[in-house]
Coordinates of C-alpha atoms in Angstrom, one line a residue:
Chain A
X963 CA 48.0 2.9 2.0
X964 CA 49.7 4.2 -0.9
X965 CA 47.1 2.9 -3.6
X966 CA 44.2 5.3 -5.2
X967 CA 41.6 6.4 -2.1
X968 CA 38.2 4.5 -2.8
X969 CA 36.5 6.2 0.3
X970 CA 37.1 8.4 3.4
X971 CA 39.4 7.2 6.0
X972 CA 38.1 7.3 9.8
X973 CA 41.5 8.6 11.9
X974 CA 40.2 7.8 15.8
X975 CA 42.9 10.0 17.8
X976 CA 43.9 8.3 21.1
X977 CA 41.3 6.4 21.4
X978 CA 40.8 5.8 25.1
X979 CA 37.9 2.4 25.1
X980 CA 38.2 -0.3 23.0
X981 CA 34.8 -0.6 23.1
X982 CA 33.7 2.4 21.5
X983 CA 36.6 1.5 18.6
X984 CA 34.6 -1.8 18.0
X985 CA 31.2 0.3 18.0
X986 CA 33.1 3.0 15.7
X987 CA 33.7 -0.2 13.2
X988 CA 30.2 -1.5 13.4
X989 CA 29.3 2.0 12.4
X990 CA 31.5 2.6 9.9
X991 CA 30.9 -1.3 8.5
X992 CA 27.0 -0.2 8.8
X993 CA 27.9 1.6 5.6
X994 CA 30.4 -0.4 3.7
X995 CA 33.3 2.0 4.6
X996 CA 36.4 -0.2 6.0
X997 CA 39.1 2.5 6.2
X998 CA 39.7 3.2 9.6
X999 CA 43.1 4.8 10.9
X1000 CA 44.3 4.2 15.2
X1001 CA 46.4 6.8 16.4
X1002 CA 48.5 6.3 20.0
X1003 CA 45.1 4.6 21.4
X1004 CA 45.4 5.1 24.8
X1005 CA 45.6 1.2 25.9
X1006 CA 47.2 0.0 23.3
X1007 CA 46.4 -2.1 20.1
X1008 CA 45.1 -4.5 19.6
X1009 CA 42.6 -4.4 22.5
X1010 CA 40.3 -6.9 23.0
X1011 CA 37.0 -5.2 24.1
X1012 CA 37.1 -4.0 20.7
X1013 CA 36.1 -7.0 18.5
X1014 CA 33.0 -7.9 21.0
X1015 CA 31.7 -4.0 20.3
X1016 CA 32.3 -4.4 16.7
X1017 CA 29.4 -6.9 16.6
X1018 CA 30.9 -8.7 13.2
X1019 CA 32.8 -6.0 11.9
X1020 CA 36.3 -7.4 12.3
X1021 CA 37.7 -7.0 9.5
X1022 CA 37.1 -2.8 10.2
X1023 CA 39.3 -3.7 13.3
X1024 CA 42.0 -6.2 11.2
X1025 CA 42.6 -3.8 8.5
X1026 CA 42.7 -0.9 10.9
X1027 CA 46.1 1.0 10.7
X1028 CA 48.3 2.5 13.6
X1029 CA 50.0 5.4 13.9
X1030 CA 52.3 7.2 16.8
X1031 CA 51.0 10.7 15.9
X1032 CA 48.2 12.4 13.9
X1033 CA 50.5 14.1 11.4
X1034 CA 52.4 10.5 10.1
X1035 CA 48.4 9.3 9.9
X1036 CA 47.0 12.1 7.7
X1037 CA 50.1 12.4 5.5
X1038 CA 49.0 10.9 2.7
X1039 CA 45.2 13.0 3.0
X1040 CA 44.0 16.2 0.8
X1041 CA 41.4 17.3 3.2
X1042 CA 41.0 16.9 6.6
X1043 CA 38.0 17.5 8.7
X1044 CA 37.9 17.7 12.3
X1045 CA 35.1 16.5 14.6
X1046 CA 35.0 18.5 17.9
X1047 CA 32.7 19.4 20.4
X1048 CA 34.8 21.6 22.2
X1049 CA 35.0 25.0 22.2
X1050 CA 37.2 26.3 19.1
X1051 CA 40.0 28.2 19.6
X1052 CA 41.2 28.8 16.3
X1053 CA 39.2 29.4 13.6
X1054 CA 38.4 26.6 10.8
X1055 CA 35.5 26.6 8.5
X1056 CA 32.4 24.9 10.0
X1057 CA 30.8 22.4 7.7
X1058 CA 27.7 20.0 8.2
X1059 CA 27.9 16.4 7.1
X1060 CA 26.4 17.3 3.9
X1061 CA 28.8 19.9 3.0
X1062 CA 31.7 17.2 4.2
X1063 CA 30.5 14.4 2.3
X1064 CA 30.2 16.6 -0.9
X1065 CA 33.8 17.2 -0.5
X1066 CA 35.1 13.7 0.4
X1067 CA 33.4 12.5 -3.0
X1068 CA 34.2 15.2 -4.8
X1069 CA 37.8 14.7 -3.7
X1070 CA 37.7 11.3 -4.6
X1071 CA 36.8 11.9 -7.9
X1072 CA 40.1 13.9 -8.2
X1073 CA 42.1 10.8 -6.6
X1074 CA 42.2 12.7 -3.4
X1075 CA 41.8 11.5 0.0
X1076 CA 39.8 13.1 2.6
X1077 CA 40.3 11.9 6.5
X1078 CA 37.6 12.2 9.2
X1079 CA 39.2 12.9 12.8
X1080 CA 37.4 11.9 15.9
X1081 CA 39.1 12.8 19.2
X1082 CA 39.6 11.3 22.7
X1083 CA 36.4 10.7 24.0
X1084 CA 36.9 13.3 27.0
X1085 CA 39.3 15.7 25.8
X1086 CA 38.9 15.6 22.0
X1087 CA 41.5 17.0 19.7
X1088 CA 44.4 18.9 20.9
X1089 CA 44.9 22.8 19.0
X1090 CA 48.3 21.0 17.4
X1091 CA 45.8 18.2 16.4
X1092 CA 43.0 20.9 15.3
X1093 CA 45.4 22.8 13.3
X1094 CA 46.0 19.9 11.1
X1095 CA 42.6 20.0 9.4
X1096 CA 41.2 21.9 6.5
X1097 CA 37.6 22.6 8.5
X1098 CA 35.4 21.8 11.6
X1099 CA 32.1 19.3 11.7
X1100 CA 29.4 20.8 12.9
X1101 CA 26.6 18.4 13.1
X1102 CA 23.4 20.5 13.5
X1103 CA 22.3 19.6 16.7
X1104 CA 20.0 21.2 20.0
X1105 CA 22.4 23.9 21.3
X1106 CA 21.5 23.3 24.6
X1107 CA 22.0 19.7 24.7
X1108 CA 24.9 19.1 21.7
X1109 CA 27.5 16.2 23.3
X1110 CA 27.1 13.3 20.8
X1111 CA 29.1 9.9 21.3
X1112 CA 31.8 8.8 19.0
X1113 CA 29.9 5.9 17.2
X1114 CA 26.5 8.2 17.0
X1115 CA 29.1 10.4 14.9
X1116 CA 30.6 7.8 12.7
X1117 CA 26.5 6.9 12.1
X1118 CA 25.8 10.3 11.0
X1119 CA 28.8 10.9 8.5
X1120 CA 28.5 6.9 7.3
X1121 CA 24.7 7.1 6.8
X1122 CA 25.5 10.8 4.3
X1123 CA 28.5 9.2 2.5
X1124 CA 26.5 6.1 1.9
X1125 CA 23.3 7.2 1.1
X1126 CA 25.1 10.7 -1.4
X1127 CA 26.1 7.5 -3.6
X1128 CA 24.6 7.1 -6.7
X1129 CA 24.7 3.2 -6.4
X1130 CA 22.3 3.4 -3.3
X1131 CA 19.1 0.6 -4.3
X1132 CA 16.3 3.0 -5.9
X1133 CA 12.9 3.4 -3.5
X1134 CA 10.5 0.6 -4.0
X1135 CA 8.7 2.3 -6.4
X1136 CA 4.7 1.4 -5.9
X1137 CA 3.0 -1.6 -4.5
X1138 CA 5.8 -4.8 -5.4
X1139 CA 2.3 -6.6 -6.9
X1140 CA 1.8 -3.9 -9.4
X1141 CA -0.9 -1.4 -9.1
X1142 CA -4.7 -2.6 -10.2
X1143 CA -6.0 -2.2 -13.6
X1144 CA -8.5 1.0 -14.0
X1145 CA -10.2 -2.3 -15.0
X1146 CA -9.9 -3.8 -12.3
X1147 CA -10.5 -0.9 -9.9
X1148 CA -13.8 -0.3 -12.3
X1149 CA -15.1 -3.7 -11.3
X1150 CA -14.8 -3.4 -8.2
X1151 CA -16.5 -0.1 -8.4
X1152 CA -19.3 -1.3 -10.2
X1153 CA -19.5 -4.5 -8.1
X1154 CA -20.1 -2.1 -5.0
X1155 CA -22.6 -0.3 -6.4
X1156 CA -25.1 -2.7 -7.9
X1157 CA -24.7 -4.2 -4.2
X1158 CA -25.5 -0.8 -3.0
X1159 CA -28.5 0.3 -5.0
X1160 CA -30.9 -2.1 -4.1
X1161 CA -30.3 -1.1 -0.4
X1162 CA -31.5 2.3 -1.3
X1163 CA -27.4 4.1 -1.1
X1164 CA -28.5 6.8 -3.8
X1165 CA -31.1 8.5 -2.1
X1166 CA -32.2 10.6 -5.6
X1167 CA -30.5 10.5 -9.0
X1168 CA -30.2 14.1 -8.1
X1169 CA -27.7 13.1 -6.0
X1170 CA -26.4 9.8 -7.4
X1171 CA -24.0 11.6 -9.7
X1172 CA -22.4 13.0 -6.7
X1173 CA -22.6 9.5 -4.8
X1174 CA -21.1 7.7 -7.8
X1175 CA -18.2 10.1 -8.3
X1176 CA -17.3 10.1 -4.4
X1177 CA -17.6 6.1 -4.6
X1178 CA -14.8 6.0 -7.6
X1179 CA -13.1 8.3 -5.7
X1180 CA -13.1 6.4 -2.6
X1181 CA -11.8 3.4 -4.5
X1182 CA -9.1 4.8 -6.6
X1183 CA -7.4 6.5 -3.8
X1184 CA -6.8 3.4 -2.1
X1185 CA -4.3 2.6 -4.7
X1186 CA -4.9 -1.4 -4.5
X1187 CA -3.1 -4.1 -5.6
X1188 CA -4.9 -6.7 -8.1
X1189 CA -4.4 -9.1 -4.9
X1190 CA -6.2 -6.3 -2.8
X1191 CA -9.0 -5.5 -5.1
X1192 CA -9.7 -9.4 -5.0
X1193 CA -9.7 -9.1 -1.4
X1194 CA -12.6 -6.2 -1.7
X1195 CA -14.6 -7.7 -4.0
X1196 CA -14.6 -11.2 -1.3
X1197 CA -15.5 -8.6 1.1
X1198 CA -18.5 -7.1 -0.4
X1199 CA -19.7 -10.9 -1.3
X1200 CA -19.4 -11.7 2.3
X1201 CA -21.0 -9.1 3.4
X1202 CA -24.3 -8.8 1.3
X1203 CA -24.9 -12.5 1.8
X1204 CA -28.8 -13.0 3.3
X1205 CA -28.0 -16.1 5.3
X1206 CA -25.9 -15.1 8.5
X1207 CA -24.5 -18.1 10.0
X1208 CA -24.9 -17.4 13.5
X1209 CA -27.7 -17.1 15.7
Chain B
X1264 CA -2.0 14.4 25.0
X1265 CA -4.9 16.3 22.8
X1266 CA -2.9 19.4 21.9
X1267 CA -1.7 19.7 18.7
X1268 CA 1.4 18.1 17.9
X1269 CA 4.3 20.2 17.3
X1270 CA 7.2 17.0 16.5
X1271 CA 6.8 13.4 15.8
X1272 CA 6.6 10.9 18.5
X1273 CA 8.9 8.2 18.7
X1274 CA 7.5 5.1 20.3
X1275 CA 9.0 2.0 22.0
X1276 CA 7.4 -1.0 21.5
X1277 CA 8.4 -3.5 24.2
X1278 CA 11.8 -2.2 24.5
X1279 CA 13.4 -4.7 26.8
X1280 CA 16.7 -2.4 28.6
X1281 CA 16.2 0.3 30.4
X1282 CA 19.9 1.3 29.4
X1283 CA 18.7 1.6 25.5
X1284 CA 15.3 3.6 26.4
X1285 CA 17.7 6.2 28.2
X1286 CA 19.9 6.1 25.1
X1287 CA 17.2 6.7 22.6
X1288 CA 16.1 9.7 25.1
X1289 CA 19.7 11.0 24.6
X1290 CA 19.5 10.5 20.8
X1291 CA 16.4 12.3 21.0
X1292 CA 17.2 15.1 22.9
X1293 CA 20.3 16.0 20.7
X1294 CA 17.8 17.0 17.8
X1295 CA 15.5 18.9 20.4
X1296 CA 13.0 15.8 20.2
X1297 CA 11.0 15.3 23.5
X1298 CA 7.8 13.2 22.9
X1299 CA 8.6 9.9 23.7
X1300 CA 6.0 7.0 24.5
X1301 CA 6.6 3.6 25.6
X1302 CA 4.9 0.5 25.1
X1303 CA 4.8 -2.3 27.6
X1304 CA 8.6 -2.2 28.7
X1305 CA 9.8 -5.6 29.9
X1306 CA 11.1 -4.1 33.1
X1307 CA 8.3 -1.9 34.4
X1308 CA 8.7 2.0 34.3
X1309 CA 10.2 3.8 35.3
X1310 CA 13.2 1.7 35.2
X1311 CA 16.1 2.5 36.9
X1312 CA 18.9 2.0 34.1
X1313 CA 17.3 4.7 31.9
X1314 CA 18.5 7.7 33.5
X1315 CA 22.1 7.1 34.0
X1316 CA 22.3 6.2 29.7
X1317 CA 20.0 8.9 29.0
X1318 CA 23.5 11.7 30.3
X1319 CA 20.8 14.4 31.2
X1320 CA 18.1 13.9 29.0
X1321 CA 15.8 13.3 32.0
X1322 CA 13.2 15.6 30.9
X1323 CA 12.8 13.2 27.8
X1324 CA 11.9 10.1 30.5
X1325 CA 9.8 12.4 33.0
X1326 CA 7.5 13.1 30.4
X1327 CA 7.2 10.0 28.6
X1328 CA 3.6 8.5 27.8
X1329 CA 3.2 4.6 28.9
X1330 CA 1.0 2.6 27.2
X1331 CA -0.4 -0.9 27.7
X1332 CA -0.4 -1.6 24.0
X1333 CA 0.5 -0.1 20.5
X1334 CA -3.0 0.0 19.1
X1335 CA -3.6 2.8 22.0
X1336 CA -0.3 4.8 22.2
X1337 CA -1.1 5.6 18.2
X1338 CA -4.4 6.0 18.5
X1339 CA -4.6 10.2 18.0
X1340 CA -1.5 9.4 15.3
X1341 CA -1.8 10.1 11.3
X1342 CA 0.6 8.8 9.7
X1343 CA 2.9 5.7 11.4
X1344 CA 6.0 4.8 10.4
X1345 CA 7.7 1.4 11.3
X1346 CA 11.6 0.8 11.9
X1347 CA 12.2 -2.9 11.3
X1348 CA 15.0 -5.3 10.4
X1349 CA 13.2 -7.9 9.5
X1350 CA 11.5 -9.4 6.4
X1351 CA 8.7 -7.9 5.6
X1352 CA 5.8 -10.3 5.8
X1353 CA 3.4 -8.0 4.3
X1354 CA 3.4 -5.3 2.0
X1355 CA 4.1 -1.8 3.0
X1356 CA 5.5 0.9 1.1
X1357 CA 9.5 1.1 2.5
X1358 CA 10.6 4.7 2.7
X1359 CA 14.1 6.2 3.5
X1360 CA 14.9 9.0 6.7
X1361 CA 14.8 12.0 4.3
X1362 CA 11.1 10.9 2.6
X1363 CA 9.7 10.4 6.4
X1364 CA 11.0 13.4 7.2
X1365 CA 9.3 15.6 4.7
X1366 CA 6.0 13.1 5.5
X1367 CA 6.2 14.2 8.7
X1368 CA 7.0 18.2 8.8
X1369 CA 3.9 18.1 5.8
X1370 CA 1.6 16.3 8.4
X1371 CA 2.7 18.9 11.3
X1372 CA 2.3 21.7 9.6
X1373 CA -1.6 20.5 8.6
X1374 CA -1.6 19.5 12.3
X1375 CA -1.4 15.7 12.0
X1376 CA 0.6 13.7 14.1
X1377 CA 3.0 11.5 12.7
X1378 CA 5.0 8.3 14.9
X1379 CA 8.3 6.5 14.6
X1380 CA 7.7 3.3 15.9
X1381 CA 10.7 1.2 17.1
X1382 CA 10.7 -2.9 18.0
X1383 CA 12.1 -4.9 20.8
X1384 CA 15.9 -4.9 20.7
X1385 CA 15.8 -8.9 19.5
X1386 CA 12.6 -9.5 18.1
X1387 CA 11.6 -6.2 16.3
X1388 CA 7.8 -5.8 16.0
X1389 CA 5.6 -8.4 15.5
X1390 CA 3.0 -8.9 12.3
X1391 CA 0.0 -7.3 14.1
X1392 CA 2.5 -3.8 15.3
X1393 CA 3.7 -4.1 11.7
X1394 CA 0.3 -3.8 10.6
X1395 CA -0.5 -0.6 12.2
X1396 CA 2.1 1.5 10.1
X1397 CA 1.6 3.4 7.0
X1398 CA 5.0 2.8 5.7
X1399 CA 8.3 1.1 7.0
X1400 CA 11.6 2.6 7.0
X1401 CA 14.5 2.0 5.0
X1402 CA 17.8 3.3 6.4
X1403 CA 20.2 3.1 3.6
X1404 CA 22.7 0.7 4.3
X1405 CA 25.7 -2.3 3.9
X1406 CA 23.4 -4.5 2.3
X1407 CA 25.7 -7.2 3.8
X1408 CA 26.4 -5.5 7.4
X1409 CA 23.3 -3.8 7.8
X1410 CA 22.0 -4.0 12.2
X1411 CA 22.1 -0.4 13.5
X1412 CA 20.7 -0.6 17.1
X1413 CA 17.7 1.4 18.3
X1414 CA 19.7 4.6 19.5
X1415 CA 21.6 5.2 16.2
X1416 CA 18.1 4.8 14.3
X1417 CA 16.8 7.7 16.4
X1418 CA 20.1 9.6 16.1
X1419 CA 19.6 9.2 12.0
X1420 CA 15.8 10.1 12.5
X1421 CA 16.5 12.6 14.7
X1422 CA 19.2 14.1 12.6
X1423 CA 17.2 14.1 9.7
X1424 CA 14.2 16.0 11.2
X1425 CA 16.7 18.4 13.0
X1426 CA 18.4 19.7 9.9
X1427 CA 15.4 19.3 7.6
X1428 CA 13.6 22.8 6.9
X1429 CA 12.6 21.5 3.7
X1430 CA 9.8 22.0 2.1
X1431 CA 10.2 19.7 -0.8
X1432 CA 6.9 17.6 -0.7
X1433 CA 6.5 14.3 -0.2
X1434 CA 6.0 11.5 -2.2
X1435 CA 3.2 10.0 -0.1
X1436 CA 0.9 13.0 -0.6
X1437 CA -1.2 13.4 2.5
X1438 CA -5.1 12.9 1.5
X1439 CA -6.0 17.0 1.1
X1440 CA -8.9 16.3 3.5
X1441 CA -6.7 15.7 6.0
X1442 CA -5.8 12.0 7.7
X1443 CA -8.2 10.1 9.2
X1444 CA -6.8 9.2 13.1
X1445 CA -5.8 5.6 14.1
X1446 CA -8.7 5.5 16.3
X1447 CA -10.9 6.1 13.0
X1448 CA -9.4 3.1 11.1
X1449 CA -9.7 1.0 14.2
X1450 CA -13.2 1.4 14.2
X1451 CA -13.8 1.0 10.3
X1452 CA -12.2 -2.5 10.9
X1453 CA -14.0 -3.7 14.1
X1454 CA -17.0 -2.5 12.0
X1455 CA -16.0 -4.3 9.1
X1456 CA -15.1 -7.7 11.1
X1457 CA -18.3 -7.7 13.4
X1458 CA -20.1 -7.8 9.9
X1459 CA -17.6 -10.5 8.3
X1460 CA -18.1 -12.9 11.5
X1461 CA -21.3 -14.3 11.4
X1462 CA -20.8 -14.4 7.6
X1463 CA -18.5 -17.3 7.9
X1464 CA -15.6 -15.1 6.3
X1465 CA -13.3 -16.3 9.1
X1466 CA -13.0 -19.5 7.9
X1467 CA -11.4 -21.4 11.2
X1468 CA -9.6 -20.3 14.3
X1469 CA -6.4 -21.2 12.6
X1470 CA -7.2 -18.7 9.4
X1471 CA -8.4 -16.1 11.1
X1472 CA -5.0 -14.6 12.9
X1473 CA -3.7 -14.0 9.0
X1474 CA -7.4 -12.7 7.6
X1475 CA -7.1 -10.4 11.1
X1476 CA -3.7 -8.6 9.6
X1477 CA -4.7 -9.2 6.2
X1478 CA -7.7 -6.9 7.1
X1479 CA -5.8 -4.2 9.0
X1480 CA -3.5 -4.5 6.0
X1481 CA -5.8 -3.7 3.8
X1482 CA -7.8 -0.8 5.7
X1483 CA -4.7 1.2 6.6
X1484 CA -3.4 0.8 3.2
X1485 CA -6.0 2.9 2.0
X1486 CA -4.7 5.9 3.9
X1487 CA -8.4 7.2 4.2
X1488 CA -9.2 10.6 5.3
X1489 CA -11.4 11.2 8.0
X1490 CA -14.6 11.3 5.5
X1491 CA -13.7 8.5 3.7
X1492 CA -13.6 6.3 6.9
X1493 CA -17.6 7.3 7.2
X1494 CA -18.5 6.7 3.9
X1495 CA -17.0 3.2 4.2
X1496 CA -18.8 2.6 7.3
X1497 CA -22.2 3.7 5.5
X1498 CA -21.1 1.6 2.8
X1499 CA -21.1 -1.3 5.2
X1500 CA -24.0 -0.5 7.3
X1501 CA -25.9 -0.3 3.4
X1502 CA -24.3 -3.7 2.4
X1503 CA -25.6 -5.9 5.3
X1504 CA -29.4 -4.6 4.9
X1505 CA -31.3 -7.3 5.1
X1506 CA -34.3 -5.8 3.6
X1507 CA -33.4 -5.5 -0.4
X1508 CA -35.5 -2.6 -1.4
X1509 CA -35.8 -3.6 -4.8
X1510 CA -37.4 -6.7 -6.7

């Protein structure tokens, strides 16, 4: 890979199941990163329980490249970081996804790659293999029960690199239908209460101007829709009809 | 449980393996979650594949609530929040992990109860479950490649409420009165429909599954508070007088 980095490359170090390779691509696929680096996996590669994990995320697993040993795969990387859940021996910054993913982009920006290492699924990273990255992960988790899976990991760092991007789709902002017109939401208003006086709702005009302002109150903070105010109004008209039609 | 809630509950609806209700407690436990209910499991509970996938998070399946059906296990809930894959049918206001997070930490710290609802593995939640949320969720992702199974959306939930201690507000605004419970709501639209049914507004058998959700739709849209939920029941009670005690 000798072309500008356009995102983080996922290093999986001896890999012992395909399986959780395949769910490592679906996770990493999840959130449109495609880089993924195989060193020594433990059974070889390619290895067929991987595509069936990766759920449709082949080309992760096509593209994926192999290496013999960690340093030939993080040659060409600026900054390493090192996920581990064991117990460190030698001392590495600890940073949290946040903190890693502000780095990876940052780094791009400069043309620089970062790489994400993930060790064997029992034994993690060797200290030769930990002393080959700039800093430690340290996912904020329950101290007292901490051990998260290799794809739960690839989830967490995906979902910050993905969602730290700039291009991420804005919020839906407000109801898709558009909010009511104050006109609308007046009619509605007024439709209520000349359905309500005659029934005897405002008990005094002492205390109708305190009835009226809870009433517009009520009605504005339901934030309707045109399609919703509609929907009221039918309501009240239903309701104060004389004729029931049963019994 | 009628203590005050001190974390969010996560509820699954219909889940059909045991293997991914024991993997969701995992998920959970990792971010020092433990309120887990379940609705009308497929299986039975307990069910013997949970314990071995949830890798000691036992205490997170001993203590789980089991419910018949979802309108009950949110009934003492404030604010609900649905996980769902599928299109959206009906309107609700789509929200990412960070903005739920801060939705829920505001409701806990007023002591309202906030729940993460997640589907059935296949079939997500139906209309009527979808109905009963507040808000859906929207997990940034691969537009093009974007499934994430039930226990990486609780890891990313979990995650996000774990390393949260934010007190940004959020951009739902709780009503200052405080929200009214599920139970409340319930009521206000049983209320509303045992007026609406002998007024002919359920126009034929057919119709009246969509006016049903449209109704529920339109009830928990309003995000009442408590008081508000009353002074829409008088507001009914007023509407279908039959006595007009005017002209």
């Amino acid at each position: 890979m000798k072309q500008a980095p356009t995102q983080p490359v996922f290093v999986l170090v001896r890999p012992q199941l395909g399986e959780n390779i395949g769910k490592a691509a679906r996770a990493m696929l999840n959130f449109s990163l495609d880089h993924m680096r195989i060193v020594a996996p433990r059974d070889g590669w390619p290895n067929p329980d991987a595509g069936p994990a990766a759920a449709g995320a082949d080309r992760v697993l096509d593209q994926a490249e192999l290496f013999d040993d960690l340093e030939s795969a993080v040659a060409d990387c600026h900054f390493v970081v090192a996920t581990t859940y064991r117990e460190q021996v030698m001392y590495k910054e600890a940073i949290t996804p946040v903190e890693v993913t502000r780095i990876a982009r940052n780094r791009l920006s400069r043309g620089e790659r970062t790489a994400y290492l993930f060790g064997a699924e029992r034994s993690g990273l060797t200290n030769d293999e930990m002393a080959l990255s700039d800093a430690t992960l340290r996912i904020p988790v329950n101290p007292e029960f901490g051990s998260i899976n290799l794809a739960q990991a690839v989830v967490l760092l995906g979902y910050e690199y993905f969602q730290s991007n700039d291009d991420t789709p804005p919020l839906i902002p407000g109801h898709p239908d558009g909010a009511a017109t104050k006109e609308a939401v007046q009619g509605l208003i007024d439709h209520l209460e000349g359905e309500l006086r005659p029934r005897g709702f405002f008990r005094s005009a002492d205390r109708e101007e305190t009835q009226h302002r809870m009433l517009i109150n009520l009605v504005e903070n339901a934030r309707m829709s045109p399609q919703e105010v509609q929907t009221w109004r039918g309501i009240v008209k239903t309701l104060t009809r004389q004729e029931r039609k049963d019994n």
